[in-house]
Structures are given as structure tokens and as C-alpha cells.
Coordinates of C-alpha atoms and ligand atoms in Angstrom, one line a residue:
M1 CA 0.1 -0.2 -0.1
Y2 CA 1.3 3.5 -0.8
T3 CA 0.0 7.0 -1.0
I4 CA -0.4 8.9 -4.2
S5 CA -0.1 12.8 -3.2
H6 CA -1.0 16.0 -5.1
Y7 CA 2.1 17.4 -7.0
I8 CA 2.7 21.3 -6.7
D9 CA 5.4 23.5 -7.1
A10 CA 7.4 20.5 -8.0
A11 CA 6.9 18.5 -4.6
S12 CA 4.9 16.3 -3.3
Y13 CA 1.8 17.9 -1.6
E14 CA 0.2 16.3 1.1
G15 CA -2.9 18.5 1.2
T16 CA -5.7 18.7 3.4
P17 CA -5.6 15.7 5.9
G18 CA -8.5 13.5 5.4
A19 CA -10.0 12.7 2.0
T20 CA -8.7 9.5 0.4
Q21 CA -9.9 7.1 -2.3
P22 CA -8.7 3.5 -2.7
V23 CA -6.7 2.7 -5.9
V24 CA -7.3 -1.0 -6.7
N25 CA -5.4 -3.4 -9.1
P26 CA -8.5 -4.5 -11.5
S27 CA -7.0 -7.6 -12.4
T28 CA -7.1 -8.8 -8.7
G29 CA -9.6 -6.5 -7.1
Q30 CA -6.7 -5.6 -4.3
R31 CA -6.5 -2.3 -3.1
Q32 CA -2.6 -1.3 -3.6
A33 CA -3.1 2.4 -2.9
E34 CA -4.8 5.4 -1.2
V35 CA -5.1 8.6 -3.4
K36 CA -5.5 11.9 -1.9
M37 CA -8.9 13.8 -3.0
A38 CA -8.1 17.5 -3.2
N39 CA -10.6 20.1 -1.6
K40 CA -10.8 23.8 -2.8
D41 CA -7.8 24.9 -0.7
D42 CA -5.5 22.4 -2.3
V43 CA -6.6 23.0 -5.6
D44 CA -6.1 26.9 -4.8
A45 CA -2.4 26.0 -4.0
A46 CA -2.1 24.5 -7.2
I47 CA -3.3 27.4 -9.2
A48 CA -1.4 29.8 -7.1
A49 CA 1.9 27.8 -7.9
A50 CA 1.0 28.0 -11.5
A51 CA 0.1 31.6 -11.3
K52 CA 3.4 32.3 -9.8
A53 CA 5.7 30.6 -12.2
Q54 CA 3.9 31.2 -15.3
P55 CA 5.3 34.7 -16.3
A56 CA 8.8 33.4 -16.4
W57 CA 8.1 30.6 -18.5
A58 CA 5.9 32.5 -20.7
A59 CA 9.1 34.9 -21.3
L60 CA 11.4 32.1 -22.1
N61 CA 11.3 31.6 -26.1
P62 CA 9.5 29.2 -27.3
Q63 CA 12.6 27.3 -28.6
R64 CA 14.1 26.8 -25.0
R65 CA 10.8 25.5 -23.9
A66 CA 10.7 23.2 -26.5
R67 CA 14.3 21.8 -25.9
I68 CA 12.9 21.1 -22.2
I69 CA 10.1 19.0 -23.9
G70 CA 12.8 17.4 -26.0
E71 CA 14.5 16.3 -22.7
W72 CA 11.0 15.5 -21.3
I73 CA 10.6 12.8 -24.2
R74 CA 13.9 11.3 -23.6
L75 CA 13.1 10.6 -20.2
I76 CA 9.6 9.5 -20.6
H77 CA 11.3 6.9 -23.1
A78 CA 14.2 6.2 -20.2
N79 CA 11.2 5.2 -17.9
M80 CA 8.8 3.4 -20.2
D81 CA 8.7 0.0 -18.7
D82 CA 8.0 1.3 -15.4
L83 CA 5.4 3.8 -16.5
A84 CA 3.9 1.2 -18.2
R85 CA 3.6 -1.2 -15.5
T86 CA 2.1 1.4 -13.2
L87 CA -0.3 2.3 -15.9
S88 CA -1.3 -1.2 -16.5
S89 CA -1.7 -2.3 -12.5
E90 CA -3.9 0.7 -12.2
H91 CA -6.0 0.9 -15.4
G92 CA -6.2 -3.0 -16.2
K93 CA -5.0 -2.9 -19.9
T94 CA -2.0 -5.0 -20.8
F95 CA 1.5 -3.7 -20.7
N96 CA 2.1 -3.2 -24.3
D97 CA -1.5 -1.2 -24.8
A98 CA -0.2 0.6 -22.0
K99 CA 3.4 1.5 -23.8
G100 CA 0.9 2.3 -26.7
D101 CA -1.0 4.8 -24.3
I102 CA 2.2 6.3 -23.5
L103 CA 3.5 6.7 -26.8
R104 CA 0.6 8.3 -28.6
G105 CA 1.1 10.9 -25.9
V106 CA 4.8 11.2 -26.7
D107 CA 3.8 11.7 -30.1
V108 CA 2.0 15.0 -29.2
L109 CA 5.1 16.0 -27.5
E110 CA 7.3 15.4 -30.5
F111 CA 4.9 18.1 -32.4
C112 CA 5.3 20.2 -29.4
L113 CA 9.0 20.7 -30.5
G114 CA 7.7 22.7 -33.3
A115 CA 6.1 25.3 -31.1
P116 CA 8.4 28.2 -32.4
H117 CA 6.8 27.4 -35.8
Q118 CA 3.2 27.3 -34.3
L119 CA 3.6 30.5 -32.4
K120 CA 4.9 32.5 -35.3
G121 CA 2.5 35.5 -35.7
E122 CA 1.3 37.0 -39.1
F123 CA 2.8 40.3 -40.5
S124 CA 0.9 42.2 -43.3
S125 CA 3.1 45.3 -44.4
E126 CA 1.8 48.7 -45.6
V127 CA -1.8 48.0 -44.8
G128 CA -2.3 51.9 -44.9
A129 CA 0.1 54.6 -45.7
G130 CA 2.9 53.8 -43.3
L131 CA 1.0 51.3 -41.6
D132 CA 1.9 47.9 -40.7
T133 CA 0.0 45.2 -39.0
F134 CA 1.0 42.1 -37.0
S135 CA -0.6 39.3 -34.6
L136 CA 1.1 37.5 -31.8
R137 CA 0.1 34.3 -30.2
Q138 CA 0.1 34.8 -26.6
P139 CA -0.3 32.3 -23.8
L140 CA -3.8 32.3 -21.8
G141 CA -2.0 32.2 -18.3
V142 CA -3.3 29.3 -16.1
V143 CA -5.2 26.4 -17.6
A144 CA -6.2 23.3 -16.5
G145 CA -6.9 19.9 -18.1
I146 CA -9.2 17.2 -16.5
T147 CA -8.9 13.8 -17.7
P148 CA -10.5 10.7 -18.0
F149 CA -9.3 7.2 -16.5
N150 CA -9.1 5.1 -20.0
F151 CA -5.8 7.0 -21.2
P152 CA -3.9 8.1 -18.1
A153 CA -0.8 8.8 -19.9
M154 CA -1.9 9.9 -23.5
I155 CA -4.6 12.4 -22.6
P156 CA -2.7 14.4 -19.9
L157 CA 0.2 14.5 -22.5
W158 CA -2.3 15.9 -25.3
K159 CA -3.3 18.5 -22.9
A160 CA -0.2 19.2 -20.9
G161 CA 2.2 19.3 -24.0
P162 CA 0.6 22.0 -26.0
A163 CA -0.4 23.9 -23.1
L164 CA 3.1 24.0 -21.6
A165 CA 4.9 24.7 -25.4
C166 CA 2.4 27.8 -25.4
G167 CA 4.0 29.1 -22.4
N168 CA 1.2 28.4 -20.1
G169 CA 1.0 27.1 -16.3
F170 CA -0.7 24.1 -16.2
V171 CA -2.8 22.3 -13.4
L172 CA -3.8 18.7 -14.2
K173 CA -7.0 16.9 -12.3
P174 CA -6.5 13.4 -13.7
S175 CA -9.0 10.5 -13.4
E176 CA -8.8 9.4 -9.5
R177 CA -8.9 6.0 -10.6
D178 CA -5.4 5.6 -12.3
P179 CA -3.7 8.6 -10.8
S180 CA 0.1 7.6 -10.5
V181 CA 1.4 8.1 -14.0
P182 CA 0.1 11.5 -14.5
V183 CA 2.3 12.3 -11.4
R184 CA 5.3 10.8 -12.6
L185 CA 4.9 12.5 -15.9
A186 CA 4.9 16.0 -14.0
E187 CA 7.8 14.7 -12.2
L188 CA 9.7 13.9 -15.2
F189 CA 8.9 17.5 -16.8
V190 CA 10.4 19.0 -13.9
E191 CA 13.4 16.4 -14.1
A192 CA 13.7 17.5 -17.7
G193 CA 14.4 21.2 -16.6
G194 CA 10.8 22.2 -16.5
P195 CA 10.4 25.0 -13.7
A196 CA 8.7 24.3 -10.3
G197 CA 4.9 25.4 -10.6
I198 CA 4.2 25.2 -14.1
F199 CA 3.0 21.8 -14.2
N200 CA 0.8 20.8 -10.9
V201 CA -1.2 17.8 -10.5
V202 CA -4.3 17.5 -8.2
H203 CA -6.3 14.6 -7.7
G204 CA -10.0 14.2 -6.7
G205 CA -13.4 14.4 -8.4
K206 CA -16.5 16.8 -8.6
E207 CA -15.2 18.9 -5.6
A208 CA -11.7 19.6 -7.0
V209 CA -13.3 19.9 -10.4
D210 CA -15.7 22.7 -9.3
A211 CA -12.7 24.3 -7.4
I212 CA -11.0 24.7 -10.8
L213 CA -14.4 25.8 -12.8
D214 CA -14.7 28.4 -9.7
S215 CA -11.4 29.9 -10.2
E216 CA -11.1 33.2 -11.5
V217 CA -7.4 32.6 -12.2
V218 CA -7.8 29.7 -14.6
Q219 CA -8.3 30.9 -18.2
A220 CA -9.1 27.7 -19.9
V221 CA -10.4 24.0 -19.1
A222 CA -9.3 21.2 -21.7
F223 CA -11.8 18.0 -20.7
V224 CA -11.9 14.5 -21.8
G225 CA -14.8 12.1 -20.1
S226 CA -18.2 11.1 -20.4
T227 CA -20.7 13.3 -22.2
P228 CA -22.7 14.6 -19.3
I229 CA -19.5 15.8 -17.4
A230 CA -18.4 17.5 -20.5
Q231 CA -21.4 19.1 -21.3
Y232 CA -21.5 20.6 -17.3
I233 CA -17.9 21.6 -17.7
Y234 CA -18.6 23.3 -21.0
E235 CA -21.6 25.0 -19.5
R236 CA -19.9 26.2 -16.5
C237 CA -17.0 27.4 -18.3
A238 CA -19.3 29.3 -20.4
A239 CA -21.0 31.0 -17.6
T240 CA -17.6 32.1 -16.0
G241 CA -15.9 33.3 -19.3
K242 CA -13.5 30.7 -19.5
R243 CA -12.4 28.9 -22.9
S244 CA -12.9 25.3 -22.9
Q245 CA -12.9 22.1 -25.1
C246 CA -14.9 19.3 -23.6
F247 CA -14.8 15.9 -25.4
G248 CA -17.1 13.4 -24.4
G249 CA -18.6 9.7 -25.2
A250 CA -18.8 7.8 -28.3
K251 CA -20.4 4.9 -30.2
N252 CA -18.4 4.1 -33.1
H253 CA -19.7 2.3 -36.2
A254 CA -18.1 0.0 -38.6
I255 CA -19.9 -0.1 -42.1
V256 CA -18.8 -3.4 -43.8
L257 CA -19.5 -3.5 -47.6
P258 CA -19.9 -6.6 -49.6
D259 CA -16.7 -6.1 -51.4
A260 CA -14.8 -5.8 -48.2
D261 CA -12.0 -8.2 -47.3
I262 CA -14.2 -9.8 -44.9
E263 CA -11.1 -11.7 -42.9
A264 CA -9.1 -8.5 -42.6
A265 CA -12.4 -6.8 -41.5
A266 CA -13.1 -9.3 -38.8
D267 CA -9.7 -9.0 -37.3
A268 CA -10.1 -5.2 -37.7
L269 CA -13.1 -5.4 -35.4
V270 CA -12.1 -7.8 -33.0
G271 CA -9.1 -5.9 -32.1
A272 CA -10.9 -2.7 -32.1
A273 CA -13.8 -4.0 -30.2
F274 CA -12.0 -5.9 -27.5
G275 CA -8.7 -4.1 -27.2
S276 CA -8.3 -2.5 -23.8
A277 CA -11.5 -4.3 -22.7
G278 CA -13.3 -1.9 -25.2
E279 CA -12.7 1.1 -22.8
R280 CA -11.4 3.2 -25.9
C281 CA -13.2 6.1 -27.0
M282 CA -12.5 5.1 -30.4
A283 CA -13.5 1.3 -29.6
L284 CA -15.6 -0.1 -32.6
S285 CA -18.8 -1.1 -30.8
V286 CA -21.2 -1.2 -33.5
V287 CA -20.9 -3.2 -36.5
V288 CA -23.3 -2.7 -39.8
P289 CA -22.7 -5.1 -42.7
V290 CA -24.5 -4.4 -45.9
G291 CA -26.7 -7.4 -47.3
E292 CA -27.5 -10.9 -45.3
E293 CA -24.5 -12.6 -47.2
T294 CA -21.9 -10.2 -45.8
A295 CA -23.5 -10.2 -42.3
G296 CA -23.4 -14.4 -42.4
K297 CA -19.7 -14.5 -43.4
L298 CA -18.9 -11.7 -41.1
R299 CA -20.6 -13.1 -38.2
E300 CA -19.2 -16.4 -38.8
A301 CA -15.4 -15.1 -39.1
I302 CA -15.9 -12.9 -36.1
V303 CA -17.0 -15.8 -33.9
A304 CA -14.2 -17.9 -35.3
K305 CA -11.6 -15.0 -34.1
M306 CA -13.4 -14.4 -30.6
T307 CA -12.7 -17.7 -29.5
T308 CA -9.1 -17.5 -29.7
L309 CA -9.3 -14.3 -27.5
K310 CA -7.4 -14.5 -24.1
V311 CA -8.7 -12.3 -21.1
G312 CA -6.4 -12.3 -18.4
H313 CA -4.2 -10.5 -15.8
S314 CA -3.1 -7.1 -17.3
L315 CA 0.3 -7.8 -16.8
D316 CA 0.2 -11.4 -18.5
P317 CA 2.0 -11.1 -21.7
E318 CA -0.3 -13.9 -23.3
A319 CA -3.5 -12.1 -22.2
D320 CA -5.3 -10.1 -25.5
Y321 CA -7.0 -7.7 -23.0
G322 CA -7.5 -7.4 -19.1
P323 CA -10.1 -6.5 -16.7
L324 CA -12.5 -3.3 -16.6
V325 CA -11.1 -0.6 -14.6
S326 CA -13.6 -1.0 -11.5
A327 CA -16.4 -3.3 -10.2
Q328 CA -18.7 -0.6 -11.0
A329 CA -17.8 -0.4 -14.7
R330 CA -17.8 -4.2 -14.7
D331 CA -21.4 -4.4 -13.1
R332 CA -22.4 -1.7 -15.6
V333 CA -21.4 -3.6 -18.4
V334 CA -23.0 -6.4 -17.4
S335 CA -26.2 -4.9 -16.7
L336 CA -26.4 -3.4 -20.3
I337 CA -25.8 -6.9 -21.6
D338 CA -28.9 -8.3 -19.7
E339 CA -30.9 -5.2 -20.9
G340 CA -29.7 -6.3 -24.5
V341 CA -30.9 -9.9 -24.0
E342 CA -34.0 -8.5 -22.5
A343 CA -34.9 -6.4 -25.5
G344 CA -34.5 -9.2 -27.7
A345 CA -31.1 -8.9 -29.4
E346 CA -29.6 -12.3 -30.2
L347 CA -26.6 -12.9 -27.7
V348 CA -24.1 -14.7 -29.9
S349 CA -21.2 -14.9 -27.5
D350 CA -21.8 -14.3 -23.8
G351 CA -19.1 -12.4 -22.0
R352 CA -20.7 -12.9 -18.4
T353 CA -20.1 -16.6 -18.6
L354 CA -16.3 -15.9 -18.3
D355 CA -15.1 -17.7 -15.2
L356 CA -11.7 -16.8 -14.1
S357 CA -12.4 -17.7 -10.3
N358 CA -9.5 -20.6 -10.6
A359 CA -7.1 -18.4 -12.2
S360 CA -4.0 -17.0 -11.2
F361 CA -1.0 -15.0 -12.5
E362 CA 2.2 -14.9 -10.9
G363 CA 0.5 -16.1 -7.9
A364 CA -2.1 -13.4 -7.6
S365 CA -5.7 -14.8 -7.9
L366 CA -7.7 -13.2 -10.6
A367 CA -11.0 -14.6 -8.6
D368 CA -12.0 -10.8 -7.5
G369 CA -10.8 -9.2 -10.9
Y370 CA -13.3 -7.1 -13.0
F371 CA -13.2 -9.6 -15.9
V372 CA -16.0 -9.5 -18.6
G373 CA -15.5 -12.0 -21.6
P374 CA -15.9 -10.8 -25.2
T375 CA -19.7 -10.4 -26.1
F376 CA -21.1 -10.4 -29.3
F377 CA -24.9 -9.3 -30.0
D378 CA -26.4 -9.7 -33.5
H379 CA -29.9 -8.2 -34.6
V380 CA -29.3 -5.1 -32.7
K381 CA -32.0 -2.7 -33.1
A382 CA -31.5 1.2 -32.8
S383 CA -34.2 1.5 -30.1
M384 CA -32.0 -0.8 -27.6
S385 CA -29.9 0.5 -24.9
I386 CA -27.1 -1.5 -26.1
Y387 CA -27.5 0.4 -29.3
T388 CA -28.0 3.9 -27.9
E389 CA -25.9 3.8 -25.2
E390 CA -21.8 4.1 -24.7
I391 CA -21.1 0.4 -23.2
F392 CA -17.5 1.1 -22.6
G393 CA -16.7 -2.7 -22.5
P394 CA -15.8 -5.6 -24.7
V395 CA -19.1 -5.6 -26.4
L396 CA -19.7 -5.7 -29.9
C397 CA -23.2 -5.1 -31.4
M398 CA -24.2 -6.4 -35.0
V399 CA -26.8 -4.4 -36.6
R400 CA -27.9 -5.4 -40.1
A401 CA -28.7 -3.3 -43.1
E402 CA -30.1 -4.0 -46.5
T403 CA -28.3 -1.2 -48.7
I404 CA -25.5 1.0 -48.0
E405 CA -27.6 4.1 -47.7
E406 CA -29.4 2.3 -44.6
A407 CA -26.2 1.7 -43.3
A408 CA -24.5 5.1 -43.6
A409 CA -27.4 6.3 -41.7
Y410 CA -26.8 4.5 -38.6
P411 CA -23.4 6.5 -37.6
S412 CA -25.3 9.9 -38.8
E413 CA -28.0 9.7 -37.0
H414 CA -26.5 8.2 -33.9
H415 CA -26.3 11.1 -31.1
Y416 CA -22.5 10.4 -30.7
G417 CA -20.2 11.4 -33.6
N418 CA -16.3 10.4 -32.7
G419 CA -15.4 7.9 -35.0
V420 CA -16.6 5.6 -37.6
A421 CA -14.8 3.1 -40.0
I422 CA -15.9 1.7 -43.4
F423 CA -14.7 -1.5 -45.0
T424 CA -14.6 -1.8 -48.8
R425 CA -12.5 -2.3 -51.9
S426 CA -14.4 0.6 -53.6
G427 CA -13.0 4.2 -53.6
G428 CA -16.2 5.5 -54.7
A429 CA -18.3 4.4 -52.1
A430 CA -15.6 5.1 -49.6
R431 CA -15.5 8.9 -50.9
D432 CA -19.3 9.1 -50.9
F433 CA -19.0 7.6 -47.2
F434 CA -16.5 10.0 -45.7
T435 CA -17.7 13.0 -47.3
S436 CA -21.2 12.8 -46.2
V437 CA -21.1 10.9 -42.7
N438 CA -22.2 13.1 -39.9
V439 CA -19.0 11.9 -37.7
G440 CA -15.6 13.5 -37.0
M441 CA -13.1 11.1 -37.5
V442 CA -13.4 8.4 -40.4
G443 CA -11.3 5.5 -41.2
V444 CA -11.3 3.6 -44.4
N445 CA -10.3 0.2 -43.9
V446 CA -8.6 1.4 -41.0
P447 CA -10.5 0.5 -37.6
I448 CA -9.3 3.1 -35.0
P449 CA -8.8 6.3 -36.7
V450 CA -7.2 8.1 -34.2
P451 CA -5.3 11.0 -36.4
I452 CA -1.4 11.4 -35.9
A453 CA -0.3 14.1 -33.8
Y454 CA 0.1 16.8 -36.5
H455 CA -3.6 16.6 -37.3
T456 CA -6.2 17.2 -34.8
F457 CA -8.5 14.8 -32.8
G458 CA -12.1 15.5 -32.1
G459 CA -15.9 14.0 -32.6
W460 CA -18.9 15.7 -33.6
K461 CA -22.3 15.7 -31.8
D462 CA -22.3 14.5 -28.3
S463 CA -18.9 13.4 -28.5
S464 CA -17.3 17.0 -28.5
F465 CA -18.4 20.6 -27.0
G466 CA -16.4 23.5 -28.0
D467 CA -15.2 24.6 -31.6
L468 CA -11.4 23.8 -31.4
N469 CA -9.9 19.9 -31.7
Q470 CA -7.3 18.5 -29.4
H471 CA -3.7 18.1 -30.7
G472 CA -2.1 19.5 -34.0
P473 CA -2.6 23.2 -34.8
D474 CA -5.8 23.4 -33.3
A475 CA -4.2 22.9 -29.8
F476 CA -1.7 26.0 -30.3
R477 CA -5.0 27.7 -31.1
F478 CA -6.7 26.7 -28.1
Y479 CA -4.0 27.4 -25.8
T480 CA -2.9 31.1 -27.1
K481 CA -4.8 34.2 -27.6
T482 CA -4.2 36.4 -30.6
K483 CA -2.9 40.0 -30.1
T484 CA -3.1 42.1 -33.4
V485 CA -1.1 45.5 -33.3
T486 CA -0.9 47.9 -35.9
T487 CA 1.8 50.4 -36.1
R488 CA 2.8 53.7 -37.8
W489 CA 6.4 55.4 -37.3
P490 CA 5.6 58.9 -38.8
D491 CA 8.5 61.3 -39.5
E492 CA 6.2 64.1 -38.1
C493 CA 3.7 64.4 -36.0
E494 CA 0.5 64.9 -37.6
V495 CA -1.4 68.0 -36.4
G496 CA -5.0 68.0 -35.0
P497 CA -7.6 65.4 -33.7
D498 CA -9.2 63.2 -36.2
F499 CA -13.0 62.5 -35.3
T500 CA -13.8 59.8 -38.1
M501 CA -13.3 56.1 -37.9
P502 CA -9.7 55.6 -39.3
I503 CA -9.9 53.7 -42.7
M504 CA -6.9 52.7 -44.7
K505 CA -5.9 55.2 -47.4
Ligands
NAD1 P1 -15.8 10.6 -16.2 O1 -16.4 11.6 -16.9 O2 -16.3 10.0 -15.4 O3 -14.2 11.4 -15.8 C1 -13.6 12.3 -16.6 C2 -13.1 13.1 -15.6 O4 -14.1 14.3 -14.7 C3 -12.3 12.7 -14.2 O5 -11.1 13.5 -14.1 C4 -13.4 12.7 -13.2 O6 -12.7 12.8 -12.0 C5 -13.9 14.0 -13.7 N1 -15.4 13.9 -12.8 C6 -16.0 12.5 -13.0 N2 -17.4 12.7 -12.3 C7 -17.6 14.1 -12.1 C8 -18.5 15.1 -11.6 N3 -19.8 14.8 -11.3 N4 -18.1 16.7 -11.7 C9 -17.2 16.8 -12.1 N5 -16.0 16.1 -12.7 C10 -16.2 15.0 -12.6 O7 -15.1 9.8 -17.5 P2 -14.3 8.3 -17.4 O8 -15.1 7.2 -16.8 O9 -13.0 8.6 -16.5 O10 -13.7 8.1 -18.8 C11 -14.5 7.4 -19.8 C12 -15.4 8.4 -20.8 O11 -14.3 8.9 -21.4 C13 -15.9 7.6 -21.8 O12 -17.4 8.2 -22.1 C14 -15.0 7.9 -23.0 O13 -15.7 7.7 -24.3 C15 -14.5 9.3 -22.8 N6 -13.6 9.7 -23.5 C16 -13.7 10.4 -24.5 C17 -12.4 10.8 -25.4 C18 -12.9 11.6 -26.5 O14 -11.4 12.2 -27.0 N7 -13.7 12.1 -27.1 C19 -11.2 10.1 -25.1 C20 -11.0 9.3 -24.1 C21 -12.0 9.0 -23.1

């Protein structure tokens, strides 16, 4: 048992005595740590540290800030195995998947090495007689990130990297369910030469979040998590004049056309539906084959591949995926499976029957772990809760369609609009689909189309509130404000005031 404290002003911060919450290893159900839960005073201490340190950080030229980020990247690589092991033991994703979580975050740090280029302003000469205009991108001041449990390295890095590269002070409120890696990332930033107070971490739940939202010092909030909380934060930020970008839940569809390579599509679907126990905002959780023949072949291929999947301890190198993050998450997934059965969907493969009560890994019993086996429903209807809700578990739903138009309407009309994929050999059909579908990120024969770091990531509809995406050039816009300067250097003073609106001559 160990205690995970806040990290403020480059030091472990005990904070207000009292509130803690257990951090559990989801593979075993055993409590392994206690995390401190911040109250308003603790959050205010983090914000104050960031506010104190930020002006000097902003005054450092962007290239020197980028060099610190470069060293940070090196240290993250040097600590990769430790970080991945800790992440895996708190989240429950496999060790290799945990490395992927960290590396997709590092990708964005690498993009941030180009901060001097991203922060270059614009200049227009001779906009009028003797007049020049230029724009500067300046940091906002103190900004906050509030992040979910399912990517405890990637998403904190997506928020921290650009915020810091732009010259802001940063307060991170990571998920209280897997809080160790975010603290370690902040420590490594300081080891890399980042100044004290620039990257602070406070743990907690609603009380800590509300303290961030109520702060008059915090200028912007970047949130990722479930849709109800995303909407709550977006509304609170609007009410208090804070800039915000709030990314929410998802229900990602895969459309499979009759001309698709069925084996390849089934491989992609099984990986994208069940990888990380389905706890990814880009998990493919609905498949829509076009035509009964396609549906039949695809169903057979999926079932065959599912039978070989191994569910086990997150550190078991043979496990394809591990447990859900908590007992509550497991119980929610199981109850949604119950609802699907009651609603009349055909349960082809029932993950509720997975029994690991006699299993163990390196001496640790899995009997109390939060496992759900791979689950596959066929003949799912749009009215069922397994279709309308984000299950966030290892559950794949097949919805059958007769035509491509009918299939394409499903993702377009769903209230979530994060990601979608189409499997086909037809360039024309794919093009029609990706130009018209009402979803933010599209894969063509690519199951999890998470854009690379120099493009931007963001869903549509209930998957995102705010107008700028995460990472890529949008992040530099989000974390800076534009100042536009118009200059004139006359040789002689002009005489007399002018009372008309200045126009360019
Ligand atoms: P969550 O909404 O429960 O928690 C997210 C953050 O909000 C955490 O830091 C948590 O402490 C805080 N929080 C929780 N309840 C709160 C409340 N009542 N008031 C204020 N703050 C609160 O989400 P989660 O379960 O940690 O993460 C899973 C969700 O995140 C899924 O819906 C998933 O789709 C989504 N997600 C979205 C993206 C994306 O980019 N769209 C990426 C990853 C995850």
C-alpha cells in the first residue's frame, strides 16, 4: 500500500488531511494505494503555484521551452517500462497497450517541439500609408486539464504538452482511478528542466473539478471524459467566461460493404472492439454489414476469431485484454448485456459466463478481478439501450442493413459522432461515405482512425463541445490568444485630432 499525493510546485503535496480514495488493481480487485482527494484549498494551492511561475515561463523563448520538452520525451522513453507497468496495474490494460497509451501521448510532445513555428505570428506590411499590422499568439496564463481514466498517459500529455509549449502554467486533474502515471509525468517534466510550479497535479473528483471551474485565475479548461460531465464543464466554463474544449463519449460504427475483405475486416473489428476491454473512446462497438450474405460471413469470421481471445491479468503477456477498470464499470457492462438480452437482441457470445475464479497470474488470484469476456450481439435494433448507450466494455453489436444508404444512416443519425470506419474495396463508395457521414473522424479500412499528432482529434455531436480539436495546430490555437498590433512610425507628428473612424488610405 502506498499513498498518491498531489504534486504542486515541483514537490509532493500532502494537502488537507482526510479525504482519500482507494486505488485498486483491477486484475485482482486488491487495493494497492490510497489517493488524496483535493478540496478547494488544495486546488487553489496548485493554481497559485502555476500563476506564480507562469510569467517567467512565458518569457522564455519558445525554442528553449521546446528543448525542455525534448528532454522530457527522452526521460519518458527512459522510464517507459516502469510507467507502462504502473499504468497497467492501475488501469487494467495490457503492458503493451499501456506502452501504446504513453507513446501516443509522446507523439504530441514531439509535435510540440515545433512550438516556435506554431507560435509564429502573421505580418502584413503597408496595410495603409506607413501602417503595418502583425499578430502575436500569447499564452492564456493558467490553464487546466481534466482527464479520464481510460488513457492516463496519452490524454494528460495531449493537454499538458501544447499548454506548456505555448507558455502557460498548467494544473492537471487526472482521473482518481489511475492517478500515479500523471504524477510521474509531471515529475519527469521537472527532471527535464521544467520550472517548479508550471506543471501541477491535483487528484480528486467533483469537488476538485468545481474548484477549478470556480477559479478566477484559470483561463481555460480542457476536458476529456463522459458526455454528461463534458457538457456540465462546457456550460460552467461558458458561464464564467473560460475558454473550454470538452470531449465526451462515443459509439463508433463500422460499415462493412459486400466487396470488403471479410477476414481483414473481422480481424480489425475484433481488435478494435475488444482491445483494452473496449474502454477506448475510439473502440468499434457497432458493426453494420450490408446485405444478409455479408452479415452471415462476417458473423462467422468474428465468432471464429473471438474464440481464440485470451482475457487475463493485465501483465500477463499472453492476455489480449485485461479487466474493466472497476467493479462498478464491470457491473454496468453486465447490466447493459442483460438489457440487450431482455430487449430481444441475439446474444451470440456471452462474456458474462467468463469464469476466472480459479485463475491466477504469478501467484495473484484473478477471482476478484473485474473481468468480462468478449460479448457479441446480433440483430441489434436502434431502439435498444445496447445501441443508444456507450457501453465502454468488450461488447460488439451487429446491426443488419439492406443497403449502403441504410447502413450509412446509422452513424450519421446516432447522437454520438466520434469515430466511424468503412470496410470496402471501392474507392468511390468510400469517398461518398467519408464526405457525407456526420461523424468527426473516419477510417477507410482502418478500424481506429485516431489522427496522428500533426492533425487534430475530435468528434462531433454529443462527442464534443467546443470548436477546436485536440492536438495538432488546433491545440496551439486553443492555448493561446491572438493579439493584433497596428503600427505607424511617422517622421512628423500629424496636427489636430481626427474624429472619423480611421480608414485605410
Ligand atoms: P468521467 O466523465 O467519469 O470522468 C472524467 C473526469 O471528470 C475525471 O477526471 C473525473 O474525476 C471527473 N468527474 C467525474 N465525475 C464528475 C462530476 N460529477 N463533476 C465533475 N467532474 C467529474 O469519464 P471516465 O469514466 O473517466 O472516462 C471514460 C469516458 O471518457 C468515456 O465516455 C469515453 O468515451 C470518454 N473519452 C472520450 C475521449 C474523446 O476524446 N472524446 C477520449 C477518451 C475518453
